[in-house]
PDB file of C-alpha atoms in Angstrom:
ATOM      1  CA  MET A   1     149.165  15.740  54.985  1.00 51.00           C
ATOM      2  CA  LYS A   2     149.007  16.230  58.939  1.00 52.00           C
ATOM      3  CA  LYS A   3     145.625  15.437  58.893  1.00 53.00           C
ATOM      4  CA  LEU A   4     146.326  11.935  57.644  1.00 54.00           C
ATOM      5  CA  LEU A   5     148.786  11.472  60.577  1.00 54.00           C
ATOM      6  CA  ALA A   6     146.772  12.300  62.942  1.00 55.00           C
ATOM      7  CA  MET A   7     143.541   9.627  61.583  1.00 56.00           C
ATOM      8  CA  MET A   8     146.952   7.399  61.713  1.00 56.00           C
ATOM      9  CA  LEU A   9     147.921   8.499  65.313  1.00 52.00           C
ATOM     10  CA  MET A  10     143.996   7.228  66.205  1.00 55.00           C
ATOM     11  CA  LEU A  11     143.540   3.913  64.010  1.00 55.00           C
ATOM     12  CA  LEU A  12     147.612   2.635  65.113  1.00 53.00           C
ATOM     13  CA  PRO A  13     146.081   1.368  68.174  1.00 49.00           C
ATOM     14  CA  MET A  14     142.916   0.068  67.197  1.00 50.00           C
ATOM     15  CA  ILE A  15     144.906  -1.954  64.622  1.00 46.00           C
ATOM     16  CA  ALA A  16     146.998  -3.359  67.191  1.00 42.00           C
ATOM     17  CA  TRP A  17     144.545  -4.207  69.758  1.00 37.00           C
ATOM     18  CA  GLY A  18     142.021  -5.299  67.204  1.00 42.00           C
ATOM     19  CA  GLN A  19     138.967  -2.354  68.404  1.00 48.00           C
ATOM     20  CA  GLU A  20     136.528  -1.464  66.481  1.00 49.00           C
ATOM     21  CA  PRO A  21     137.198   2.457  65.505  1.00 48.00           C
ATOM     22  CA  ASP A  22     134.215   3.851  67.327  1.00 46.00           C
ATOM     23  CA  SER A  23     135.932   2.942  70.545  1.00 40.00           C
ATOM     24  CA  ILE A  24     139.018   5.183  70.380  1.00 38.00           C
ATOM     25  CA  PRO A  25     141.653   4.289  73.263  1.00 36.00           C
ATOM     26  CA  ASN A  26     143.835   7.002  74.548  1.00 32.00           C
ATOM     27  CA  LYS A  27     146.208   8.143  71.887  1.00 34.00           C
ATOM     28  CA  ASP A  28     148.982   9.149  74.776  1.00 31.00           C
ATOM     29  CA  ARG A  29     149.460   4.811  75.295  1.00 29.00           C
ATOM     30  CA  LEU A  30     151.130   5.384  71.555  1.00 30.00           C
ATOM     31  CA  GLY A  31     154.277   7.755  72.926  1.00 29.00           C
ATOM     32  CA  ALA A  32     155.236  10.242  70.600  1.00 32.00           C
ATOM     33  CA  LEU A  33     155.801   8.156  68.104  1.00 32.00           C
ATOM     34  CA  LEU A  34     154.022   9.854  64.658  1.00 36.00           C
ATOM     35  CA  LEU A  35     153.860  12.914  66.544  1.00 37.00           C
ATOM     36  CA  ASN A  36     156.591  14.905  64.670  1.00 38.00           C
ATOM     37  CA  MET A  37     156.021  13.162  61.214  1.00 42.00           C
ATOM     38  CA  THR A  38     156.003  15.700  58.346  1.00 47.00           C
ATOM     39  CA  ASP A  39     155.618  14.338  54.327  1.00 53.00           C
ATOM     40  CA  ASP A  40     159.021  13.375  54.372  1.00 64.00           C
ATOM     41  CA  ASN A  41     158.523  10.888  56.692  1.00 74.00           C
ATOM     42  CA  PRO A  42     159.611   7.017  55.346  1.00 79.00           C
ATOM     43  CA  LEU A  43     156.666   5.917  56.812  1.00 81.00           C
ATOM     44  CA  VAL A  44     154.464   7.987  53.862  1.00 81.00           C
ATOM     45  CA  GLN A  45     154.736   6.263  50.696  1.00 84.00           C
ATOM     46  CA  LYS A  46     153.750   7.424  47.414  1.00 83.00           C
ATOM     47  CA  TYR A  47     152.512   5.185  44.806  1.00 85.00           C
ATOM     48  CA  GLY A  48     150.972   6.788  41.375  1.00 81.00           C
ATOM     49  CA  ASP A  49     149.154   9.500  42.472  1.00 79.00           C
ATOM     50  CA  ASN A  50     148.028   8.005  45.585  1.00 82.00           C
ATOM     51  CA  TYR A  51     149.759   7.601  49.488  1.00 81.00           C
ATOM     52  CA  ILE A  52     149.797   4.647  51.593  1.00 85.00           C
ATOM     53  CA  LEU A  53     150.789   4.961  55.253  1.00 84.00           C
ATOM     54  CA  VAL A  54     152.906   2.273  56.916  1.00 87.00           C
ATOM     55  CA  SER A  55     152.845   1.285  60.869  1.00 84.00           C
ATOM     56  CA  PRO A  56     155.848  -0.067  62.125  1.00 84.00           C
ATOM     57  CA  ASN A  57     153.638  -2.032  64.753  1.00 79.00           C
ATOM     58  CA  ASN A  58     156.567  -4.131  66.638  1.00 79.00           C
ATOM     59  CA  GLY A  59     158.062  -5.605  63.438  1.00 80.00           C
ATOM     60  CA  LYS A  60     154.679  -6.789  61.594  1.00 85.00           C
ATOM     61  CA  PRO A  61     153.960  -3.663  59.508  1.00 88.00           C
ATOM     62  CA  GLU A  62     150.261  -2.469  58.682  1.00 87.00           C
ATOM     63  CA  ILE A  63     149.676  -0.556  55.770  1.00 90.00           C
ATOM     64  CA  MET A  64     146.694   2.129  55.320  1.00 87.00           C
ATOM     65  CA  LEU A  65     145.645   3.182  51.831  1.00 89.00           C
ATOM     66  CA  LEU A  66     144.147   6.772  51.101  1.00 84.00           C
ATOM     67  CA  ALA A  67     140.775   6.575  49.867  1.00 87.00           C
ATOM     68  CA  LYS A  68     137.914   9.261  49.507  1.00 87.00           C
ATOM     69  CA  ALA A  69     135.198   9.242  52.012  1.00 86.00           C
ATOM     70  CA  ASP A  70     131.978  11.089  50.836  1.00 86.00           C
ATOM     71  CA  ASP A  71     130.428  11.477  54.324  1.00 81.00           C
ATOM     72  CA  SER A  72     133.656  12.490  56.071  1.00 73.00           C
ATOM     73  CA  ASN A  73     135.005  15.843  57.535  1.00 65.00           C
ATOM     74  CA  ASP A  74     137.966  16.523  55.255  1.00 68.00           C
ATOM     75  CA  GLY A  75     136.319  14.145  52.320  1.00 78.00           C
ATOM     76  CA  ILE A  76     139.244  11.346  53.214  1.00 80.00           C
ATOM     77  CA  GLY A  77     139.197   7.994  54.701  1.00 84.00           C
ATOM     78  CA  LEU A  78     141.848   5.270  55.685  1.00 85.00           C
ATOM     79  CA  LEU A  79     141.530   1.980  54.482  1.00 90.00           C
ATOM     80  CA  VAL A  80     143.468  -0.561  56.902  1.00 89.00           C
ATOM     81  CA  VAL A  81     145.430  -3.768  55.588  1.00 92.00           C
ATOM     82  CA  ARG A  82     147.058  -5.581  58.667  1.00 90.00           C
ATOM     83  CA  ASN A  83     150.213  -7.366  59.166  1.00 91.00           C
ATOM     84  CA  ASN A  84     147.983 -11.147  58.064  1.00 93.00           C
ATOM     85  CA  GLN A  85     146.102  -9.674  55.408  1.00 95.00           C
ATOM     86  CA  LEU A  86     148.876  -8.400  53.415  1.00 96.00           C
ATOM     87  CA  ASP A  87     149.774 -11.861  51.297  1.00 97.00           C
ATOM     88  CA  PRO A  88     146.370 -12.684  50.354  1.00 97.00           C
ATOM     89  CA  PHE A  89     146.231  -8.620  49.523  1.00 97.00           C
ATOM     90  CA  ARG A  90     149.123  -8.976  47.138  1.00 97.00           C
ATOM     91  CA  THR A  91     147.635 -12.398  45.903  1.00 98.00           C
ATOM     92  CA  ALA A  92     144.733 -10.529  44.850  1.00 98.00           C
ATOM     93  CA  LEU A  93     146.603  -7.800  43.289  1.00 98.00           C
ATOM     94  CA  ASN A  94     148.101  -9.841  41.197  1.00 98.00           C
ATOM     95  CA  GLU A  95     145.388 -11.887  40.124  1.00 98.00           C
ATOM     96  CA  ILE A  96     143.582  -8.555  39.322  1.00 98.00           C
ATOM     97  CA  ILE A  97     147.046  -7.953  36.821  1.00 98.00           C
ATOM     98  CA  GLU A  98     146.118 -11.522  35.389  1.00 98.00           C
ATOM     99  CA  LYS A  99     142.717 -11.192  35.276  1.00 98.00           C
ATOM    100  CA  SER A 100     142.770  -7.912  33.410  1.00 98.00           C
ATOM    101  CA  ASN A 101     145.080  -8.636  30.900  1.00 97.00           C
ATOM    102  CA  GLU A 102     142.993 -11.602  29.981  1.00 98.00           C
ATOM    103  CA  TRP A 103     140.135  -9.130  29.586  1.00 98.00           C
ATOM    104  CA  ILE A 104     142.170  -6.110  27.637  1.00 97.00           C
ATOM    105  CA  LEU A 105     142.671  -9.377  25.140  1.00 97.00           C
ATOM    106  CA  THR A 106     139.610 -10.513  24.967  1.00 97.00           C
ATOM    107  CA  ALA A 107     137.922  -6.901  24.529  1.00 97.00           C
ATOM    108  CA  LYS A 108     140.317  -6.509  21.564  1.00 96.00           C
ATOM    109  CA  GLU A 109     139.607  -9.572  19.780  1.00 97.00           C
ATOM    110  CA  ASN A 110     135.500  -8.390  19.986  1.00 97.00           C
ATOM    111  CA  HIS A 111     136.388  -4.799  19.246  1.00 96.00           C
ATOM    112  CA  ILE A 112     134.701  -3.881  22.630  1.00 97.00           C
ATOM    113  CA  ASN A 113     135.419  -0.118  23.693  1.00 96.00           C
ATOM    114  CA  LYS A 114     134.198   0.323  26.591  1.00 97.00           C
ATOM    115  CA  LEU A 115     133.402  -1.608  29.583  1.00 97.00           C
ATOM    116  CA  TYR A 116     132.754  -1.173  33.323  1.00 97.00           C
ATOM    117  CA  ARG A 117     132.785  -4.566  35.165  1.00 97.00           C
ATOM    118  CA  GLU A 118     133.659  -5.623  38.752  1.00 98.00           C
ATOM    119  CA  LEU A 119     136.737  -7.970  38.824  1.00 98.00           C
ATOM    120  CA  PRO A 120     135.877 -11.762  39.909  1.00 97.00           C
ATOM    121  CA  VAL A 121     138.940 -11.544  42.288  1.00 97.00           C
ATOM    122  CA  LYS A 122     138.351 -11.628  46.187  1.00 95.00           C
ATOM    123  CA  PHE A 123     139.980  -9.031  48.606  1.00 96.00           C
ATOM    124  CA  PRO A 124     140.073  -9.835  52.499  1.00 95.00           C
ATOM    125  CA  LYS A 125     138.095  -7.598  53.819  1.00 94.00           C
ATOM    126  CA  LEU A 126     139.771  -4.759  55.437  1.00 93.00           C
ATOM    127  CA  MET A 127     139.536  -2.033  58.506  1.00 89.00           C
ATOM    128  CA  PHE A 128     138.055   1.461  57.291  1.00 89.00           C
ATOM    129  CA  GLY A 129     138.089   4.661  59.329  1.00 84.00           C
ATOM    130  CA  TRP A 130     136.998   8.121  58.384  1.00 83.00           C
ATOM    131  CA  PHE A 131     136.097  11.237  60.935  1.00 79.00           C
ATOM    132  CA  TYR A 132     132.729  12.173  61.021  1.00 79.00           C
ATOM    133  CA  GLY A 133     132.074  15.477  63.507  1.00 75.00           C
ATOM    134  CA  LYS A 134     134.367  15.001  66.362  1.00 71.00           C
ATOM    135  CA  ARG A 135     134.896  11.447  66.721  1.00 77.00           C
ATOM    136  CA  LEU A 136     136.708   9.034  64.434  1.00 77.00           C
ATOM    137  CA  TYR A 137     134.281   5.866  63.070  1.00 81.00           C
ATOM    138  CA  GLY A 138     134.400   2.994  60.850  1.00 81.00           C
ATOM    139  CA  ARG A 139     134.438  -0.622  61.099  1.00 86.00           C
ATOM    140  CA  LYS A 140     136.693  -3.714  61.182  1.00 85.00           C
ATOM    141  CA  SER A 141     135.595  -5.951  58.469  1.00 90.00           C
ATOM    142  CA  VAL A 142     134.526  -3.817  55.060  1.00 93.00           C
ATOM    143  CA  PRO A 143     134.430  -5.832  51.804  1.00 95.00           C
ATOM    144  CA  ILE A 144     135.964  -3.610  48.642  1.00 95.00           C
ATOM    145  CA  LYS A 145     134.976  -3.832  45.451  1.00 96.00           C
ATOM    146  CA  PHE A 146     137.628  -3.527  42.529  1.00 97.00           C
ATOM    147  CA  MET A 147     136.384  -2.195  38.914  1.00 98.00           C
ATOM    148  CA  PHE A 148     137.788  -3.192  35.406  1.00 98.00           C
ATOM    149  CA  ASN A 149     137.178   0.402  33.453  1.00 98.00           C
ATOM    150  CA  LEU A 150     138.182   0.119  29.953  1.00 97.00           C
ATOM    151  CA  ASN A 151     137.522   3.682  27.880  1.00 96.00           C
ATOM    152  CA  GLY A 152     138.914   3.270  24.444  1.00 94.00           C
ATOM    153  CA  GLU A 153     142.603   3.273  25.182  1.00 91.00           C
ATOM    154  CA  MET A 154     142.293   4.499  28.975  1.00 95.00           C
ATOM    155  CA  LEU A 155     142.048   1.646  31.662  1.00 96.00           C
ATOM    156  CA  LYS A 156     142.314   2.840  35.251  1.00 96.00           C
ATOM    157  CA  PHE A 157     140.508   0.674  37.910  1.00 97.00           C
ATOM    158  CA  ASP A 158     137.918   2.187  40.569  1.00 96.00           C
ATOM    159  CA  VAL A 159     138.447   0.581  44.415  1.00 96.00           C
ATOM    160  CA  HIS A 160     134.974   1.335  46.194  1.00 94.00           C
ATOM    161  CA  GLY A 161     132.932   0.048  48.685  1.00 94.00           C
ATOM    162  CA  THR A 162     130.453   1.037  51.889  1.00 94.00           C
ATOM    163  CA  VAL A 163     130.928   1.076  55.386  1.00 91.00           C
ATOM    164  CA  VAL A 164     128.347   1.280  58.634  1.00 90.00           C
ATOM    165  CA  SER A 165     129.382   2.531  61.851  1.00 85.00           C
ATOM    166  CA  ALA A 166     129.597  -0.550  64.040  1.00 81.00           C
ATOM    167  CA  GLN A 167     128.797   1.501  66.988  1.00 78.00           C
ATOM    168  CA  ASN A 168     125.768   3.513  64.875  1.00 82.00           C
ATOM    169  CA  LYS A 169     124.128   2.352  62.114  1.00 85.00           C
ATOM    170  CA  TYR A 170     123.048   5.631  60.834  1.00 88.00           C
ATOM    171  CA  ILE A 171     126.632   6.926  60.315  1.00 88.00           C
ATOM    172  CA  GLN A 172     127.875   5.296  57.138  1.00 90.00           C
ATOM    173  CA  THR A 173     130.198   6.650  53.874  1.00 91.00           C
ATOM    174  CA  ASP A 174     130.915   5.354  50.940  1.00 94.00           C
ATOM    175  CA  PHE A 175     134.773   4.855  49.968  1.00 93.00           C
ATOM    176  CA  SER A 176     136.942   5.314  46.711  1.00 94.00           C
ATOM    177  CA  PHE A 177     140.621   5.644  45.042  1.00 92.00           C
ATOM    178  CA  SER A 178     141.664   5.235  41.960  1.00 94.00           C
ATOM    179  CA  LEU A 179     144.529   3.145  40.343  1.00 95.00           C
ATOM    180  CA  ASN A 180     145.172   4.621  36.870  1.00 94.00           C
ATOM    181  CA  SER A 181     146.954   2.225  35.514  1.00 96.00           C
ATOM    182  CA  LEU A 182     148.302  -1.851  35.679  1.00 96.00           C
ATOM    183  CA  ASP A 183     151.926  -0.413  36.061  1.00 95.00           C
ATOM    184  CA  GLU A 184     150.357   1.761  39.178  1.00 95.00           C
ATOM    185  CA  ILE A 185     148.833  -2.201  40.775  1.00 96.00           C
ATOM    186  CA  LYS A 186     152.487  -3.240  40.038  1.00 96.00           C
ATOM    187  CA  GLU A 187     154.067  -0.268  41.574  1.00 95.00           C
ATOM    188  CA  LEU A 188     151.929  -0.759  45.025  1.00 95.00           C
ATOM    189  CA  ILE A 189     152.139  -4.592  45.122  1.00 96.00           C
ATOM    190  CA  GLU A 190     156.479  -3.273  44.720  1.00 96.00           C
ATOM    191  CA  THR A 191     155.687  -0.821  47.537  1.00 94.00           C
ATOM    192  CA  ILE A 192     153.809  -3.221  50.266  1.00 95.00           C
ATOM    193  CA  SER A 193     156.283  -6.027  49.335  1.00 96.00           C
ATOM    194  CA  PRO A 194     157.900  -7.816  52.563  1.00 94.00           C
ATOM    195  CA  THR A 195     161.430  -6.743  51.710  1.00 95.00           C
ATOM    196  CA  ALA A 196     160.226  -2.847  51.147  1.00 94.00           C
ATOM    197  CA  LEU A 197     157.846  -2.499  54.157  1.00 93.00           C
ATOM    198  CA  ASP A 198     160.858  -3.737  56.148  1.00 92.00           C
ATOM    199  CA  LYS A 199     163.316  -1.627  54.743  1.00 92.00           C
ATOM    200  CA  ILE A 200     160.707   1.380  55.527  1.00 90.00           C
ATOM    201  CA  VAL A 201     160.687   0.497  58.933  1.00 88.00           C
ATOM    202  CA  GLU A 202     164.373   0.127  59.459  1.00 89.00           C
ATOM    203  CA  ILE A 203     164.986   3.050  57.964  1.00 87.00           C
ATOM    204  CA  TYR A 204     162.152   4.816  60.217  1.00 83.00           C
ATOM    205  CA  ASN A 205     163.560   3.264  63.085  1.00 83.00           C
ATOM    206  CA  ASN A 206     166.775   4.427  62.568  1.00 85.00           C
ATOM    207  CA  LYS A 207     166.147   7.916  61.958  1.00 79.00           C
ATOM    208  CA  VAL A 208     164.022   7.958  65.337  1.00 74.00           C
ATOM    209  CA  SER A 209     167.478   6.538  67.029  1.00 78.00           C
ATOM    210  CA  GLN A 210     169.163   8.878  65.607  1.00 77.00           C
ATOM    211  CA  GLU A 211     167.310  11.589  66.909  1.00 70.00           C
ATOM    212  CA  ASP A 212     166.861  10.305  70.549  1.00 70.00           C
ATOM    213  CA  SER A 213     170.797  10.185  70.576  1.00 74.00           C
ATOM    214  CA  LEU A 214     170.718  14.084  69.638  1.00 72.00           C
ATOM    215  CA  PHE A 215     168.663  14.632  73.238  1.00 71.00           C
ATOM    216  CA  HIS A 216     169.344  12.405  76.490  1.00 63.00           C
TER     217      HIS A 216
END
């Protein structure tokens, strides 16, 4: 988890300033915002078997979804949903649920036990960042595919994409993560609802204020 937090520390200013992840600003400008983060920090949220990281971003929360990155140093990367993308992202997730229920019924009526197909739902293009060598690479606008994966009674969803570094076309990676049920998608939607995100940021800010009051 500490590696994830270090990555988050470097990605946060890029989100705020709209830069490509290849161009890393001085992370000292963030102060000590995340230097003492641990697994029990409110900015780290778990849904199903997955994690998201929440960035307070001056009252306009952003989220980062943990994903596998094939060509990363440690096999992980972060998919960033900016504040102005949260509404269309949540809308797309709800459309995934609606379309999946339709496909489940169609598969049952037609005795189809296996189906692997991209769901026809449009997601906003997201930023993805990953470590390769000693640098953080990525791109601001990356399309993702949301795959419907039915195998008998089991249904899961595979989310994946490919990103080419903004500064070096020879550096790229495939990334992916899975959601193991419709309930897990619903849990993600609840976790990133406006009310839930505001509460997470409030809890975090209160914690920081309490700690600051001890050392003044």
